[in-house]
mmCIF file of C-alpha atoms in Angstrom:
data_model
loop_
_atom_site.group_PDB
_atom_site.id
_atom_site.type_symbol
_atom_site.label_atom_id
_atom_site.label_comp_id
_atom_site.label_asym_id
_atom_site.label_seq_id
_atom_site.Cartn_x
_atom_site.Cartn_y
_atom_site.Cartn_z
ATOM 1 C CA LYS F 1 10.323 7.541 63.823
ATOM 2 C CA GLN F 2 8.768 10.912 64.670
ATOM 3 C CA ALA F 3 11.667 11.648 67.046
ATOM 4 C CA LEU F 4 14.144 10.745 64.301
ATOM 5 C CA PHE F 5 12.383 13.017 61.807
ATOM 6 C CA HIS F 6 12.358 15.827 64.399
ATOM 7 C CA THR F 7 16.142 15.495 64.692
ATOM 8 C CA LEU F 8 16.599 15.249 60.919
ATOM 9 C CA GLY F 9 14.480 18.342 60.370
ATOM 10 C CA ALA F 10 16.765 20.298 62.696
ATOM 11 C CA VAL F 11 20.122 19.138 61.282
ATOM 12 C CA THR F 12 19.590 18.808 57.530
ATOM 13 C CA LYS F 13 19.994 21.499 54.889
ATOM 14 C CA LYS F 14 16.855 23.063 53.427
ATOM 15 C CA GLU F 15 17.509 21.263 50.116
ATOM 16 C CA CYS F 16 17.477 17.827 51.774
ATOM 17 C CA LEU F 17 14.503 15.567 51.100
ATOM 18 C CA LEU F 18 13.329 13.528 54.091
ATOM 19 C CA ALA F 19 11.601 10.304 53.072
ATOM 20 C CA SER F 20 10.298 7.293 54.924
ATOM 21 C CA ASN F 21 9.759 3.799 53.560
ATOM 22 C CA THR F 22 6.562 3.015 55.408
ATOM 23 C CA SER F 23 3.440 1.072 54.601
ATOM 24 C CA SER F 24 1.185 2.641 57.205
ATOM 25 C CA LEU F 25 2.698 5.549 59.143
ATOM 26 C CA SER F 26 1.222 8.953 58.416
ATOM 27 C CA ILE F 27 3.601 11.036 56.319
ATOM 28 C CA THR F 28 1.717 14.141 57.445
ATOM 29 C CA ALA F 29 2.455 13.265 61.092
ATOM 30 C CA LEU F 30 6.140 12.605 60.316
ATOM 31 C CA GLY F 31 6.277 15.936 58.511
ATOM 32 C CA ALA F 32 4.722 17.772 61.437
ATOM 33 C CA ALA F 33 7.227 16.169 63.815
ATOM 34 C CA SER F 34 10.106 17.212 61.557
ATOM 35 C CA GLY F 35 9.283 20.913 61.552
ATOM 36 C CA VAL F 36 10.008 20.931 57.812
ATOM 37 C CA GLU F 37 6.840 19.231 56.591
ATOM 38 C CA GLU F 38 7.229 20.594 53.071
ATOM 39 C CA ARG F 39 10.332 18.367 52.640
ATOM 40 C CA VAL F 40 8.841 15.128 54.010
ATOM 41 C CA CYS F 41 7.314 12.417 51.841
ATOM 42 C CA GLY F 42 6.961 8.669 51.723
ATOM 43 C CA LEU F 43 8.897 6.366 49.411
ATOM 44 C CA HIS F 44 7.121 3.065 49.888
ATOM 45 C CA PHE F 45 9.033 0.213 48.249
ATOM 46 C CA PHE F 46 7.424 -3.236 48.056
ATOM 47 C CA ASN F 47 8.692 -6.701 48.915
ATOM 48 C CA PRO F 48 10.739 -8.149 47.457
ATOM 49 C CA ALA F 49 12.225 -4.743 46.610
ATOM 50 C CA GLU F 50 14.681 -6.156 44.094
ATOM 51 C CA LYS F 51 11.795 -7.598 42.030
ATOM 52 C CA MET F 52 8.900 -5.219 42.547
ATOM 53 C CA PRO F 53 9.063 -2.240 40.175
ATOM 54 C CA LEU F 54 6.450 -0.014 41.828
ATOM 55 C CA VAL F 55 7.170 2.667 44.455
ATOM 56 C CA GLU F 56 4.511 4.806 46.094
ATOM 57 C CA VAL F 57 5.594 8.427 46.491
ATOM 58 C CA VAL F 58 3.391 9.567 49.357
ATOM 59 C CA ARG F 59 2.410 13.212 49.572
ATOM 60 C CA GLY F 60 1.791 14.514 53.080
ATOM 61 C CA LYS F 61 -0.707 17.347 53.508
ATOM 62 C CA GLN F 62 2.125 19.915 53.538
ATOM 63 C CA THR F 63 4.621 18.215 51.189
ATOM 64 C CA ASP F 64 5.652 20.606 48.436
ATOM 65 C CA GLU F 65 5.800 19.812 44.735
ATOM 66 C CA ARG F 66 9.615 20.004 44.627
ATOM 67 C CA SER F 67 9.878 17.212 47.199
ATOM 68 C CA ILE F 68 7.404 15.012 45.311
ATOM 69 C CA LEU F 69 9.258 15.525 42.031
ATOM 70 C CA LEU F 70 12.621 14.835 43.688
ATOM 71 C CA ALA F 71 11.318 11.648 45.322
ATOM 72 C CA ALA F 72 9.860 10.444 42.009
ATOM 73 C CA ALA F 73 13.189 11.195 40.310
ATOM 74 C CA VAL F 74 15.083 9.196 42.948
ATOM 75 C CA ALA F 75 12.713 6.245 42.453
ATOM 76 C CA THR F 76 13.146 6.441 38.684
ATOM 77 C CA HIS F 77 16.930 6.703 39.041
ATOM 78 C CA VAL F 78 17.025 3.395 40.954
ATOM 79 C CA GLY F 79 14.931 1.701 38.260
ATOM 80 C CA LYS F 80 11.488 1.900 39.847
ATOM 81 C CA TYR F 81 8.142 3.187 38.592
ATOM 82 C CA PRO F 82 6.848 5.870 40.951
ATOM 83 C CA ILE F 83 3.179 6.643 41.489
ATOM 84 C CA VAL F 84 2.203 9.671 43.546
ATOM 85 C CA VAL F 85 -0.425 8.919 46.169
ATOM 86 C CA GLU F 86 -2.067 10.860 48.968
ATOM 87 C CA ASP F 87 -1.431 10.259 52.655
ATOM 88 C CA VAL F 88 -4.453 8.123 53.492
ATOM 89 C CA PRO F 89 -4.548 4.871 55.490
ATOM 90 C CA GLY F 90 -2.736 2.180 53.498
ATOM 91 C CA PHE F 91 -1.943 4.618 50.684
ATOM 92 C CA LEU F 92 -3.012 2.900 47.436
ATOM 93 C CA VAL F 93 -1.427 -0.533 47.250
ATOM 94 C CA ASN F 94 -2.209 -1.702 50.787
ATOM 95 C CA ARG F 95 -5.840 -0.650 50.338
ATOM 96 C CA ILE F 96 -5.960 -2.989 47.343
ATOM 97 C CA LEU F 97 -3.811 -5.673 48.969
ATOM 98 C CA THR F 98 -5.800 -5.930 52.205
ATOM 99 C CA PRO F 99 -8.883 -7.674 50.735
ATOM 100 C CA TYR F 100 -6.576 -10.074 48.850
ATOM 101 C CA LEU F 101 -4.767 -11.028 52.059
ATOM 102 C CA SER F 102 -8.035 -11.222 53.990
ATOM 103 C CA GLU F 103 -9.431 -13.631 51.420
ATOM 104 C CA ALA F 104 -6.331 -15.815 51.851
ATOM 105 C CA GLY F 105 -7.095 -15.858 55.590
ATOM 106 C CA THR F 106 -10.695 -16.806 54.890
ATOM 107 C CA LEU F 107 -9.530 -19.677 52.670
ATOM 108 C CA LEU F 108 -7.218 -20.851 55.477
ATOM 109 C CA SER F 109 -10.133 -20.791 57.911
ATOM 110 C CA GLN F 110 -12.067 -22.975 55.464
ATOM 111 C CA GLY F 111 -9.301 -25.578 55.433
ATOM 112 C CA VAL F 112 -7.450 -24.705 52.224
ATOM 113 C CA SER F 113 -3.727 -25.316 52.701
ATOM 114 C CA MET F 114 -1.179 -22.495 52.573
ATOM 115 C CA GLY F 115 0.606 -24.210 49.694
ATOM 116 C CA VAL F 116 -2.544 -24.425 47.602
ATOM 117 C CA ILE F 117 -3.419 -20.773 48.277
ATOM 118 C CA ASP F 118 0.038 -19.607 47.189
ATOM 119 C CA ARG F 119 0.113 -21.903 44.146
ATOM 120 C CA ILE F 120 -3.242 -20.593 42.916
ATOM 121 C CA ALA F 121 -1.986 -17.005 43.267
ATOM 122 C CA LEU F 122 1.178 -17.852 41.326
ATOM 123 C CA ASP F 123 -0.844 -19.617 38.621
ATOM 124 C CA PHE F 124 -2.987 -16.481 38.368
ATOM 125 C CA GLY F 125 0.155 -14.415 37.736
ATOM 126 C CA MET F 126 0.982 -12.891 41.100
ATOM 127 C CA PRO F 127 4.742 -12.554 41.775
ATOM 128 C CA MET F 128 4.279 -14.543 44.996
ATOM 129 C CA GLY F 129 1.407 -15.989 46.947
ATOM 130 C CA PRO F 130 -0.275 -14.131 49.809
ATOM 131 C CA ILE F 131 1.059 -16.480 52.494
ATOM 132 C CA ARG F 132 4.649 -16.097 51.331
ATOM 133 C CA LEU F 133 4.153 -12.350 51.006
ATOM 134 C CA LEU F 134 3.007 -12.112 54.629
ATOM 135 C CA ASP F 135 6.013 -14.192 55.691
ATOM 136 C CA GLU F 136 8.408 -11.937 53.728
ATOM 137 C CA VAL F 137 6.894 -8.634 54.891
ATOM 138 C CA GLY F 138 6.660 -9.803 58.488
ATOM 139 C CA LEU F 139 3.550 -10.774 60.345
ATOM 140 C CA ASP F 140 4.153 -7.978 62.849
ATOM 141 C CA VAL F 141 4.119 -5.405 60.053
ATOM 142 C CA ALA F 142 1.044 -7.042 58.502
ATOM 143 C CA ALA F 143 -0.805 -6.960 61.832
ATOM 144 C CA LYS F 144 -0.026 -3.240 62.313
ATOM 145 C CA VAL F 145 -1.059 -2.343 58.773
ATOM 146 C CA ALA F 146 -4.299 -4.312 59.196
ATOM 147 C CA VAL F 147 -5.184 -2.201 62.247
ATOM 148 C CA VAL F 148 -4.463 1.050 60.363
ATOM 149 C CA ILE F 149 -6.538 -0.078 57.364
ATOM 150 C CA GLU F 150 -9.467 -1.254 59.496
ATOM 151 C CA HIS F 151 -9.378 1.928 61.574
ATOM 152 C CA GLY F 152 -9.345 4.032 58.409
ATOM 153 C CA TYR F 153 -12.044 2.182 56.469
ATOM 154 C CA GLY F 154 -14.116 0.295 59.014
ATOM 155 C CA ALA F 155 -15.514 -3.206 59.130
ATOM 156 C CA ARG F 156 -15.480 -3.639 55.355
ATOM 157 C CA MET F 157 -11.686 -4.032 55.586
ATOM 158 C CA GLN F 158 -11.737 -6.368 58.563
ATOM 159 C CA GLY F 159 -10.406 -9.861 58.032
ATOM 160 C CA PRO F 160 -9.289 -12.832 60.086
ATOM 161 C CA ASN F 161 -6.730 -11.736 62.651
ATOM 162 C CA TYR F 162 -4.284 -14.587 62.026
ATOM 163 C CA ALA F 163 -1.298 -12.241 61.787
ATOM 164 C CA GLU F 164 -2.092 -10.792 65.208
ATOM 165 C CA GLN F 165 -2.424 -14.283 66.680
ATOM 166 C CA LEU F 166 0.889 -15.388 65.171
ATOM 167 C CA VAL F 167 2.680 -12.280 66.450
ATOM 168 C CA ALA F 168 1.345 -13.015 69.951
ATOM 169 C CA ALA F 169 3.028 -16.438 69.610
ATOM 170 C CA SER F 170 6.319 -14.748 68.520
ATOM 171 C CA ARG F 171 5.898 -15.994 64.969
ATOM 172 C CA LEU F 172 6.987 -13.008 62.889
ATOM 173 C CA GLY F 173 7.808 -14.732 59.619
ATOM 174 C CA ARG F 174 11.104 -14.819 57.822
ATOM 175 C CA LYS F 175 12.669 -12.160 60.072
ATOM 176 C CA ASN F 176 12.798 -14.542 63.020
ATOM 177 C CA GLY F 177 12.514 -17.843 61.150
ATOM 178 C CA ARG F 178 9.076 -18.562 62.554
ATOM 179 C CA GLY F 179 6.225 -17.872 60.148
#
């Protein structure tokens, strides 16, 4: 993605916003690779995108205010609610989501079935259960985000490494029909 942003930085007009839909890549690093870091931000949509109204507008260390305002306007134009967040590991939502998903893994390790875990989350009011969410997002993505979060915040964000184990067994979730 850094190579792509380097190319985009060289071929786009100075008015062009460069945005990445990422849950864990550093927007600051993408900006640096682009050579036009003031125009680079994150637009992190959530799964399922057609149902989830929130979008994180991620400000890199060098992202200018114009780019943030433009990104927020784009998100609003497509019917989403933007929140501006800083470029830190997991941004905002994944920092909150990680303990929730880790607890689902702990419940699995204690013998609670996936169906029960998801049903309890739905009964509580979540749009989908944590197991289904992991399947939709992709276990490969979840495993990578977990590493970024743990690296950024230490052992307090460490959970069972089920996603990593499933990826090693080529079980990526919905994307390859093996969750």
